[in-house]
Short mmCIF file of C-alpha atoms and ligand atoms in Angstrom, two decimals:
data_model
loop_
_atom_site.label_atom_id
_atom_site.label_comp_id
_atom_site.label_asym_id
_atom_site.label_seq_id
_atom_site.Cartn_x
_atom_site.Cartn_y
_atom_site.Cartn_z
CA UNK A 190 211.68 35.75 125.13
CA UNK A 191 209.29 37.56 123.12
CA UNK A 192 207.36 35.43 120.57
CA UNK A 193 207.22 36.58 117.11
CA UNK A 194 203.72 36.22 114.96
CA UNK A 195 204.17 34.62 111.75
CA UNK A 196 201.93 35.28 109.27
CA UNK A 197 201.41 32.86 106.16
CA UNK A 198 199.64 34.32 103.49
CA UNK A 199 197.22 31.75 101.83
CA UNK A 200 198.14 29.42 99.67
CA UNK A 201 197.16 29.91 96.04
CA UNK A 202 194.97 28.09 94.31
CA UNK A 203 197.95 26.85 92.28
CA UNK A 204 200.10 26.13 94.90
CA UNK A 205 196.98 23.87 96.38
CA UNK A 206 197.20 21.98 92.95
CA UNK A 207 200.98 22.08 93.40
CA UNK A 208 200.88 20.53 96.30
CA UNK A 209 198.72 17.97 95.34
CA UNK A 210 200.64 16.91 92.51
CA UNK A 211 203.63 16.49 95.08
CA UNK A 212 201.98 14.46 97.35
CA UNK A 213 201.01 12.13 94.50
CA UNK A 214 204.20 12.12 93.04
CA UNK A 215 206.21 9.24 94.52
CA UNK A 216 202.93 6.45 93.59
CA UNK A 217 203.99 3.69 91.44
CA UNK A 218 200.66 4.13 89.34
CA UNK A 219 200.28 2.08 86.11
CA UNK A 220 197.19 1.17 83.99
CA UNK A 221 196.05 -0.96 86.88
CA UNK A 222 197.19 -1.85 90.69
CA UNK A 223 197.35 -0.46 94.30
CA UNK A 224 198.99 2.36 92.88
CA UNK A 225 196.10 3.49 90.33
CA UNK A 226 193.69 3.04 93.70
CA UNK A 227 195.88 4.98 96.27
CA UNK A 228 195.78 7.94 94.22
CA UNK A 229 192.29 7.47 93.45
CA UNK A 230 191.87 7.38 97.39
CA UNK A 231 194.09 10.89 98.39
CA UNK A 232 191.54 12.67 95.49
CA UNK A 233 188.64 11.16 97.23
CA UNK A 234 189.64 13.60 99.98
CA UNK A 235 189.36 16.03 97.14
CA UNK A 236 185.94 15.25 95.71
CA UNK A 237 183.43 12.63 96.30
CA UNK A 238 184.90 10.16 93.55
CA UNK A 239 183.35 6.43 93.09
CA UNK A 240 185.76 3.75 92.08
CA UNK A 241 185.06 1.40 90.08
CA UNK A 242 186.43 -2.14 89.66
CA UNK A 243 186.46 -3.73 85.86
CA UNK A 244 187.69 -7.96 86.23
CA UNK A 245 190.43 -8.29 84.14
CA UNK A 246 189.60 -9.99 81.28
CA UNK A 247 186.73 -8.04 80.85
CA UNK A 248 185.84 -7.56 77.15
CA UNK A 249 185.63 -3.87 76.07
CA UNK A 250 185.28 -3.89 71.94
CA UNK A 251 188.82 -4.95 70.35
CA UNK A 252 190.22 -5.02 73.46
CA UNK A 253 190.19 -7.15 76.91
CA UNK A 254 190.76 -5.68 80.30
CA UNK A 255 194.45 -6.83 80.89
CA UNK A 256 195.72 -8.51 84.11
CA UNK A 257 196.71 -6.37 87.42
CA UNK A 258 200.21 -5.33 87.71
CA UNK A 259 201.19 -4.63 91.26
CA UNK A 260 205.25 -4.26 92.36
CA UNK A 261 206.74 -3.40 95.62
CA UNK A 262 210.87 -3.55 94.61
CA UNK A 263 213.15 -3.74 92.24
CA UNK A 264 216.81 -3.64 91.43
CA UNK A 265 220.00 -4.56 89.76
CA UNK A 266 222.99 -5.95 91.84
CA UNK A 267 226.71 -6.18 91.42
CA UNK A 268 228.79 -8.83 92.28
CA UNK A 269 229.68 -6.95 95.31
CA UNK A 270 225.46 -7.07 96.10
CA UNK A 271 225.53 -3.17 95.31
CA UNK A 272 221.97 -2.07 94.22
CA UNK A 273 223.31 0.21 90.85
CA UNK A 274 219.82 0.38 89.50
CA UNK A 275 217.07 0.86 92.49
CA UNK A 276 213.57 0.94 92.17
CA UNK A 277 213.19 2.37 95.58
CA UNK A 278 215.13 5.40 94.13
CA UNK A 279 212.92 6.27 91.29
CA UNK A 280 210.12 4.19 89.79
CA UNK A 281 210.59 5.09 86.53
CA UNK A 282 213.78 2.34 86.52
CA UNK A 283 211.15 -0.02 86.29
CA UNK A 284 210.02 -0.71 82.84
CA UNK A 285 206.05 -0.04 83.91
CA UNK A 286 204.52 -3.20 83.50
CA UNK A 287 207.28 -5.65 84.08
CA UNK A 288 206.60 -9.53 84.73
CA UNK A 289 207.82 -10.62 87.67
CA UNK A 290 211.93 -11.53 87.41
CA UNK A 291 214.30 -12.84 89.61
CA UNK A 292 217.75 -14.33 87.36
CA UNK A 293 221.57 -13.44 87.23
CA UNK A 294 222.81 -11.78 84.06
CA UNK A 295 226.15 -10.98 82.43
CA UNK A 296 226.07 -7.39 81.39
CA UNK A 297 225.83 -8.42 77.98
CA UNK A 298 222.48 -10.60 78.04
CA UNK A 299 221.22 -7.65 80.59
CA UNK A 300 221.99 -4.65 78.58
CA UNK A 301 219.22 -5.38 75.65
CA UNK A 302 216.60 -5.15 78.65
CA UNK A 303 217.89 -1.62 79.47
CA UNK A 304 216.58 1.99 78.03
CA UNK A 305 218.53 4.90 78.26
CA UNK A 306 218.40 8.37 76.89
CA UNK A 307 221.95 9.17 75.46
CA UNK A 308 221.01 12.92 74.62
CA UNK A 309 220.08 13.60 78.43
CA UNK A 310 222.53 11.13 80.24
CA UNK A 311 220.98 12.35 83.82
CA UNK A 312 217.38 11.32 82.74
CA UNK A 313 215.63 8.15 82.86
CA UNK A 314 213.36 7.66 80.56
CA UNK A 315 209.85 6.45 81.06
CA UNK A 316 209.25 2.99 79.52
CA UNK A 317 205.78 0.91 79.29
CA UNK A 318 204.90 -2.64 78.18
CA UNK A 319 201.76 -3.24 78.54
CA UNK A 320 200.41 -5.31 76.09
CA UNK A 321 203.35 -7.18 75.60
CA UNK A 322 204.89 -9.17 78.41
CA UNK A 323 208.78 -8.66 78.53
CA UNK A 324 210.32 -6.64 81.66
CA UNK A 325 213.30 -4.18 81.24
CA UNK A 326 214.92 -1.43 83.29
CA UNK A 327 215.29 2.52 82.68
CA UNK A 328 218.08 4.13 83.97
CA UNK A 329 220.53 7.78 83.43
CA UNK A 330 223.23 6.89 80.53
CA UNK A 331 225.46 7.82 83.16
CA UNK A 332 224.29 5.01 85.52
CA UNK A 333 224.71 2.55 82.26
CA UNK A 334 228.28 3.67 81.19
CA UNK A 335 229.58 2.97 84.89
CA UNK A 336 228.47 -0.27 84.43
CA UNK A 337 231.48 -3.31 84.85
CA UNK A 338 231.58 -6.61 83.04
CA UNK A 339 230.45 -8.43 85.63
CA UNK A 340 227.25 -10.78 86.44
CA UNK A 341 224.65 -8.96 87.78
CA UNK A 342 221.51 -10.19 89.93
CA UNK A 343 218.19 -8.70 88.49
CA UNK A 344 214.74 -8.22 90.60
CA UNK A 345 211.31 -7.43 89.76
CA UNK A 346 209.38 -8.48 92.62
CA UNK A 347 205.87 -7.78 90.94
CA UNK A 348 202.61 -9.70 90.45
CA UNK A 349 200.75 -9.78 86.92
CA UNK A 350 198.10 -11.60 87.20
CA UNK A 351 194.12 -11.52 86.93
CA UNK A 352 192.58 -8.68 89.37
CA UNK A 353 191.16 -5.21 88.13
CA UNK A 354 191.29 -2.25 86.11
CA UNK A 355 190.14 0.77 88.77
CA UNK A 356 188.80 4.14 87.55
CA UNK A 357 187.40 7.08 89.46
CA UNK A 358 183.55 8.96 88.28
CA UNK A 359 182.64 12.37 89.49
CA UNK A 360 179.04 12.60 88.23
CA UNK A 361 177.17 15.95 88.86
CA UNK A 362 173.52 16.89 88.11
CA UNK A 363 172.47 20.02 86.29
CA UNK A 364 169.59 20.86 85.44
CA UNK A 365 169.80 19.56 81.73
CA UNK A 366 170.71 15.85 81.31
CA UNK A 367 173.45 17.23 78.79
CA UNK A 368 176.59 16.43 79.95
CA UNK A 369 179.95 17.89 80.12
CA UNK A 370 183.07 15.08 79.97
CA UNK A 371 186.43 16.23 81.68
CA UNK A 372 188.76 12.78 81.39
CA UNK A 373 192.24 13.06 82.70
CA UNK A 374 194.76 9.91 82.18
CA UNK A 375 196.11 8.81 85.78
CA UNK A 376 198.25 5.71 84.95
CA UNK A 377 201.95 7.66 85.02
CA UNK A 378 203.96 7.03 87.50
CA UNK A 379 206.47 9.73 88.97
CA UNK A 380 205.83 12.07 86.08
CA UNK A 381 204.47 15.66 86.54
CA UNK A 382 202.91 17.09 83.96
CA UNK A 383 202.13 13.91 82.33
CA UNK A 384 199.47 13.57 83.69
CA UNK A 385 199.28 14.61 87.35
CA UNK A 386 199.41 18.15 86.32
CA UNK A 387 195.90 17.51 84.28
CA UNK A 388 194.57 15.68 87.54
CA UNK A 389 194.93 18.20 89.66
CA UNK A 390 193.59 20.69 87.12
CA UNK A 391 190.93 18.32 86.76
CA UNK A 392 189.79 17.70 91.08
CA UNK A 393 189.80 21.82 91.24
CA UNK A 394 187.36 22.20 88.01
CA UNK A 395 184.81 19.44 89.87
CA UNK A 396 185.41 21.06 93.11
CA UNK A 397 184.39 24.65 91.33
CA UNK A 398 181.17 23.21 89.43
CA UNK A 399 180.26 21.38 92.55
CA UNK A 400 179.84 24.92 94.18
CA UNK A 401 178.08 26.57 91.00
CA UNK A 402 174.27 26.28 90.04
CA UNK A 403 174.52 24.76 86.65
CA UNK A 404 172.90 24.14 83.21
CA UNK A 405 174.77 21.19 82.38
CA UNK A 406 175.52 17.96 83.78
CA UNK A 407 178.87 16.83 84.41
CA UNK A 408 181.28 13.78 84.67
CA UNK A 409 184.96 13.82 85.85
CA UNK A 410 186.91 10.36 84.53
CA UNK A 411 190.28 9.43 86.03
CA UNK A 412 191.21 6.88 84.15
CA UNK A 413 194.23 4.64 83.23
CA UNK A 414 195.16 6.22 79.82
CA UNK A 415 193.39 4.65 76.33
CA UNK A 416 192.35 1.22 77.75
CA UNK A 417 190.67 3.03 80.87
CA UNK A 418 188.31 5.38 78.04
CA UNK A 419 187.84 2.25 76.31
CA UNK A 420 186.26 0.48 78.78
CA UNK A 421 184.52 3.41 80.15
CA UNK A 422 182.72 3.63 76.47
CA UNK A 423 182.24 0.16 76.71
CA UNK A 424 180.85 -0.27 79.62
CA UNK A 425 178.29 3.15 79.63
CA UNK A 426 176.80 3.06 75.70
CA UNK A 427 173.97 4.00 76.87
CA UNK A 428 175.71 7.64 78.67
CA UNK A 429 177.31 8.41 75.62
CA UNK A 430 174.44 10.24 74.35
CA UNK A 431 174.32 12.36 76.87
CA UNK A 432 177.88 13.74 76.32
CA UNK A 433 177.77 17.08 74.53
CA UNK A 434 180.94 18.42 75.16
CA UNK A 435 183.94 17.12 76.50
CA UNK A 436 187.39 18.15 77.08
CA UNK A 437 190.55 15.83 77.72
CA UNK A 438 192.98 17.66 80.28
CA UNK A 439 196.76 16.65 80.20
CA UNK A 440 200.15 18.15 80.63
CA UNK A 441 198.85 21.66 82.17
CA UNK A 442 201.72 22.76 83.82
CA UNK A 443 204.46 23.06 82.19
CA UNK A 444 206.22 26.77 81.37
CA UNK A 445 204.79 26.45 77.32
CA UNK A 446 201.64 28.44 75.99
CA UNK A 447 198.55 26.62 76.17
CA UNK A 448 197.21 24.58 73.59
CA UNK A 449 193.80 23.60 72.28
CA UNK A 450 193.56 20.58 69.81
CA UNK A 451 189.94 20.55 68.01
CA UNK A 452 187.74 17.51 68.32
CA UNK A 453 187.34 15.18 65.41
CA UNK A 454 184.37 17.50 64.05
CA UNK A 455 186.38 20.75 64.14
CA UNK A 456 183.34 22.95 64.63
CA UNK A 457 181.67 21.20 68.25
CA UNK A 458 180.78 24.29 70.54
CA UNK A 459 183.79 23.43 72.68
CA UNK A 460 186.36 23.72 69.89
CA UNK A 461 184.46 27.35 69.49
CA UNK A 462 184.42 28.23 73.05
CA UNK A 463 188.12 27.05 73.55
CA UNK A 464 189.17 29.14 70.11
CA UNK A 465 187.37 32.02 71.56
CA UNK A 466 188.96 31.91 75.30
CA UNK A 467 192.23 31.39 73.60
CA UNK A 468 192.08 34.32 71.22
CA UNK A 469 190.43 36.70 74.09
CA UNK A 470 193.24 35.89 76.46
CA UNK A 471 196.80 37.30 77.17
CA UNK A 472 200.03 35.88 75.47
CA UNK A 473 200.99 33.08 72.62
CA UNK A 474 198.64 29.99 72.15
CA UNK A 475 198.25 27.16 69.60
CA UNK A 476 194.99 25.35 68.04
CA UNK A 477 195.91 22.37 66.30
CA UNK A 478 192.71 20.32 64.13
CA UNK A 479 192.09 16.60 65.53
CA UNK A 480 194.66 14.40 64.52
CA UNK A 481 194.19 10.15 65.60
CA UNK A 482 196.85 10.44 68.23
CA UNK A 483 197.24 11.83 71.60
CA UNK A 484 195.56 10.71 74.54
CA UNK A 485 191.81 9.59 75.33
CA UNK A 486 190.24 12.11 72.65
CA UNK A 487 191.59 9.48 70.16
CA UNK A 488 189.06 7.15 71.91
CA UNK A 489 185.88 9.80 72.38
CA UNK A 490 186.57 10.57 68.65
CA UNK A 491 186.75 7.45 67.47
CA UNK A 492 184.00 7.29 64.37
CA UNK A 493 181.55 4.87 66.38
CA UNK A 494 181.31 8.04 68.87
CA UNK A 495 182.59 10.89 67.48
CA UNK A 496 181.98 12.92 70.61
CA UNK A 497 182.59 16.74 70.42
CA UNK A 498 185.41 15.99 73.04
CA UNK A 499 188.73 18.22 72.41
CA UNK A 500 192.18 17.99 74.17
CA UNK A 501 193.80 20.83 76.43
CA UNK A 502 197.28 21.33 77.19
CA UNK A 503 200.24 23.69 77.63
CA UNK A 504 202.82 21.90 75.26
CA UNK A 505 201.40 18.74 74.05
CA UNK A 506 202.24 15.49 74.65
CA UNK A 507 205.66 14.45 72.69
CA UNK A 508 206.52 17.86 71.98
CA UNK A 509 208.73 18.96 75.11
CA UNK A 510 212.17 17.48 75.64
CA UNK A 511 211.44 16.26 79.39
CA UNK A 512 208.17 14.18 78.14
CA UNK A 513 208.20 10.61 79.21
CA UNK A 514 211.57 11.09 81.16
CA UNK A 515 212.82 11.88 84.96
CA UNK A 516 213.07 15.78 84.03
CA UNK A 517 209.18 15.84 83.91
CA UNK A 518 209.15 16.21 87.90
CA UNK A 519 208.11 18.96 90.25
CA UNK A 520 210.45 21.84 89.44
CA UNK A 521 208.70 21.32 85.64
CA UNK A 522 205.16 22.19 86.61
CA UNK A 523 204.37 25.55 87.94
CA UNK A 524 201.76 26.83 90.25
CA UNK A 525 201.45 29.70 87.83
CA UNK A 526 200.72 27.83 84.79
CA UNK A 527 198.57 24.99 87.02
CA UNK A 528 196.16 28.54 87.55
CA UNK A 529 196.03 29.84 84.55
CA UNK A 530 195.27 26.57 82.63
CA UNK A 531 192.83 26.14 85.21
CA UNK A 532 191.68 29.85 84.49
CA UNK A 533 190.94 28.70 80.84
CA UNK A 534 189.30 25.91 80.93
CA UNK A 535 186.77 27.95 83.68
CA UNK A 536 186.25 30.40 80.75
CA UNK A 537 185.34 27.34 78.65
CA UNK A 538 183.02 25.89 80.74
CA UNK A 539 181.27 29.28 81.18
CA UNK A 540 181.05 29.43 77.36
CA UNK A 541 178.97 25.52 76.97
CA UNK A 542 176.92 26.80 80.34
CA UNK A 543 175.77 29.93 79.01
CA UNK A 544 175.76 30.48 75.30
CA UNK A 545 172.27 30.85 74.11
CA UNK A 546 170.00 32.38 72.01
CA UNK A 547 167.48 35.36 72.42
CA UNK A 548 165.34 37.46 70.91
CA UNK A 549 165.04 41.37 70.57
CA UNK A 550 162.00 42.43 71.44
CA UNK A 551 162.47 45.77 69.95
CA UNK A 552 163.68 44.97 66.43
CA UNK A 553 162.66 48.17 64.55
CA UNK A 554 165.45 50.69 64.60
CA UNK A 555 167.57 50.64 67.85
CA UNK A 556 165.33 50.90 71.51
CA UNK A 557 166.28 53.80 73.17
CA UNK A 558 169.14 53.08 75.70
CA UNK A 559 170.31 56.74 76.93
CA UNK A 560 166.25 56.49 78.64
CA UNK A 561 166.60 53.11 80.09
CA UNK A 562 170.13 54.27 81.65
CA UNK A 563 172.30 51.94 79.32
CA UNK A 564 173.78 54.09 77.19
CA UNK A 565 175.62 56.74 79.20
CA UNK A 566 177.08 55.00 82.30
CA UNK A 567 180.68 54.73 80.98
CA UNK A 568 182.75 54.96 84.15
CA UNK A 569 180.42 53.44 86.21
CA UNK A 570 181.63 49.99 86.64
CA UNK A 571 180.34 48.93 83.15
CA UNK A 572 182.81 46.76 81.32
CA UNK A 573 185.02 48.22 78.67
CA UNK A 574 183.56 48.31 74.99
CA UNK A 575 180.07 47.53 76.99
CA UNK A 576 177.88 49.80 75.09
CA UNK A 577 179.04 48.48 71.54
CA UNK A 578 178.45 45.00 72.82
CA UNK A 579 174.96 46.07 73.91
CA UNK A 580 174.40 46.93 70.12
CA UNK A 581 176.02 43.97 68.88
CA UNK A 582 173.32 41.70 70.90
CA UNK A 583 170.46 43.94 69.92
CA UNK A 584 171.39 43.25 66.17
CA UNK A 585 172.10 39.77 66.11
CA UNK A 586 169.45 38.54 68.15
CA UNK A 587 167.50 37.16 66.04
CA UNK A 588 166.81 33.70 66.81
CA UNK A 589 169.31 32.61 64.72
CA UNK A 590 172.87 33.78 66.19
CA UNK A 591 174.15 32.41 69.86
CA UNK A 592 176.17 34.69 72.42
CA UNK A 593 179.71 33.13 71.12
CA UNK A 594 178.25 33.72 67.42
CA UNK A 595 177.83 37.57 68.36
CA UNK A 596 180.93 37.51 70.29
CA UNK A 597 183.08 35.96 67.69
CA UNK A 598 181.48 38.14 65.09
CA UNK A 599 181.93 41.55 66.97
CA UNK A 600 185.01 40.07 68.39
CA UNK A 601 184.69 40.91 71.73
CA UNK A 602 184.85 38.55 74.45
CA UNK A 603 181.89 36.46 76.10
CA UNK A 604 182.07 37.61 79.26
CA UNK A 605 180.82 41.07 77.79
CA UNK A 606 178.21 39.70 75.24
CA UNK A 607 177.14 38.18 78.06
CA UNK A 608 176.79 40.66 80.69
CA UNK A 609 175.43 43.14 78.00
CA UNK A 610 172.95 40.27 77.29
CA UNK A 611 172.00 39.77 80.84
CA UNK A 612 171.48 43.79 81.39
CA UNK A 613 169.03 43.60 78.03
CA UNK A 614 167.01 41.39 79.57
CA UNK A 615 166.89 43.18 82.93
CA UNK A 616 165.04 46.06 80.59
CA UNK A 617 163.04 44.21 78.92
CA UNK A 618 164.19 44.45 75.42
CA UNK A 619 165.49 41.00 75.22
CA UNK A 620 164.54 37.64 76.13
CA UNK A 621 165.44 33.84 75.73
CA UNK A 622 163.98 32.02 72.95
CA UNK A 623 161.71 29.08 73.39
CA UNK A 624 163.95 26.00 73.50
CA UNK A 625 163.90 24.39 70.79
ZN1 ZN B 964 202.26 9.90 78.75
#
């Protein structure tokens, strides 16, 4: 026999997020329990996360860290002891959050604690009830139409009761105590894009900036959605004023364009820099202003804070048909889309790290490239439209205009501004102003 090599090309970087988002897939997560920790635990493997552990009960302004909801089965029974709804088939046919049940029903006083989604009868939809104790199932309107009159035996076999709320912090020195704030939701169970896909997104951006020499400081939250940045603002008041930027990463993987909604002040640097990368880069996207609803940016923008934190997505939340349902699963989120939303938010992170100010030190009339070999080297290697972007920093630096203000205004993109910026200081005709 003769043996055959097999070569494997390398996975992408997207497939590596791909894959993570499949291993993560089948965890019953919620806003609290095993589930929240386990996948906490598989992206410690990923990055050096801390978990922390918040007592239920905990105050956190309007709002109380609720009890710990942990469930290991579920299901509806027939008369003939036929399992027709399974949690061991799906977890979304759990209602997440559930108090524990264990009681025979006649279809008629079980069907108002059933959700189904008539438009997409081989879905089932995604259900919560958090701060409201009541328990329910989710199943396909086919599963619900083949149910019998009959008297069926329901199961929840789940604990609510006083524990913890977990979340996961990724805190990375720069050299400036301003920080950068990426905050991902983790609290979905088997759904996709919402928010696995911004996860995953999220462990490769801390794995990157762990790598780089940086400016800024950073923080990576993975947090149960709304009460997790809650308590996370309750809890660190006195980090909040470190926060300069932040960006809120969710549904990244889906086949739609990618979307940018503003922070509550509209005109932070990061709803610049992400207007900027958008605009610079290939194919459709959106830019929506802040609106009060969403995910954690509703929190980081709440008045009290008002945190120049914006929200990234492909198609936002609410806006795609499979949102909140069984048809936001694996075969939704591609490794394509996983890279180039990671891609992006790169770009935007190389915007807050480098955009600056300087000075030309030759202000009167233009310094002579052509004799400092700047002006002439077309072809050789410089970036396209490089020259005109060397002019464009000589002119605006003044003290008063940044790299993205001479970029947007000579609408090229950063990376050249700053590359021509870099080579001006290399000759000595520019340099950094004096922080202020
Ligand atoms: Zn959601």
């Amino acid at each position: 026999m003769t043996a055959t090599a097999v070569t494997q090309r390398p996975r992408t970087l997207g497939e590596d997020m791909h894959a993570l988002i499949a291993e993560l897939y089948p965890i019953c997560r919620s806003i609290t329990g095993d589930g929240f920790r386990e996948t906490l635990r598989r992206i410690q493997d990923e990055i050096p996360l801390t978990l922390h552990e918040v007592p239920s009960g905990t105050p956190v302004f309007d709002w109380t860290v609720p009890k710990e909801w942990n469930i290991r089965d579920a299901y509806i029974k027939n008369s003939r002891g036929e399992r027709v709804v399974d949690f061991k088939r799906s977890n979304l046919h759990v209602v997440n959050y559930s108090v524990p049940v264990r009681r025979r029903l006649s279809l008629a006083e079980l069907t108002p604690h059933l959700y189904t989604l008539p438009d997409h009868p081989d879905w089932i939809p995604y259900r919560t009830s958090y701060y409201a104790e009541s328990w329910g199932f989710c199943l396909t309107h086919r599963q619900f139409l083949a149910l019998e009159d009959d008297e069926y035996e329901v199961c929840i076999d789940a604990t609510l009761e006083d524990g913890h709320l977990t979340y996961g912090e990724y805190a990375l020195q720069g050299e400036s105590p301003d920080e950068i704030l990426i905050s991902s939701h983790c609290c979905h169970p088997s759904l996709a894009n919402d928010n696995l896909s911004g996860m995953a997104v999220a462990v490769s951006l801390a794995q990157h900036v762990s790598r780089q020499a940086r400016r800024c400081s950073y923080r990576f939250l993975f947090i149960p959605g709304t009460i997790g940045s809650i308590t996370w603002l309750a809890l660190n008041r006195t980090r909040v004023p470190f926060i300069r930027h932040g960006l809120v990463l969710s549904c990244l993987g889906d086949r739609g364009a990618p979307t940018y909604k503003r922070s509550r002040r509209g005109d932070a640097l990061v709803d610049r820099a992400a207007a900027h990368v958008l605009s610079h880069g290939d194919g459709p996207y959106t830019l929506l202003d802040f609106v009060p609803y969403g995910y954690d940016e509703r929190q980081y923008c709440s008045p009290g804070f008002n945190l120049a934190v914006g929200s990234f997505t492909r198609t936002p939340n609410g806006r795609y048909l499979e949102y909140h349902s069984s048809a936001d699963n694996l075969a939704f989120v591609t490794p394509e889309s996983l890279a180039d939303s990671y891609a992006r938010c790169l770009k935007i992170l190389d915007i807050l790290e480098h955009d600056a100010r300087y000075v030309n030190l030759k202000p009167m009339c233009e310094p002579q490239l052509g004799k400092r070999g700047l002006y002439t080297a077309v072809g050789g290697g410089q970036l396209p439209g490089f020259e005109l972007a060397l002019l464009w920093v000589l002119n605006l630096s003044d003290r008063t205009h940044s790299l993205l203000d001479i970029a947007d205004r000579a609408g090229i993109c950063f990376d050249v501004i700053r590359h021509a910026a870099e080579s001006l200081i290399a000759h000595g005709v520019l340099a950094p102003t004096d922080p202020a």
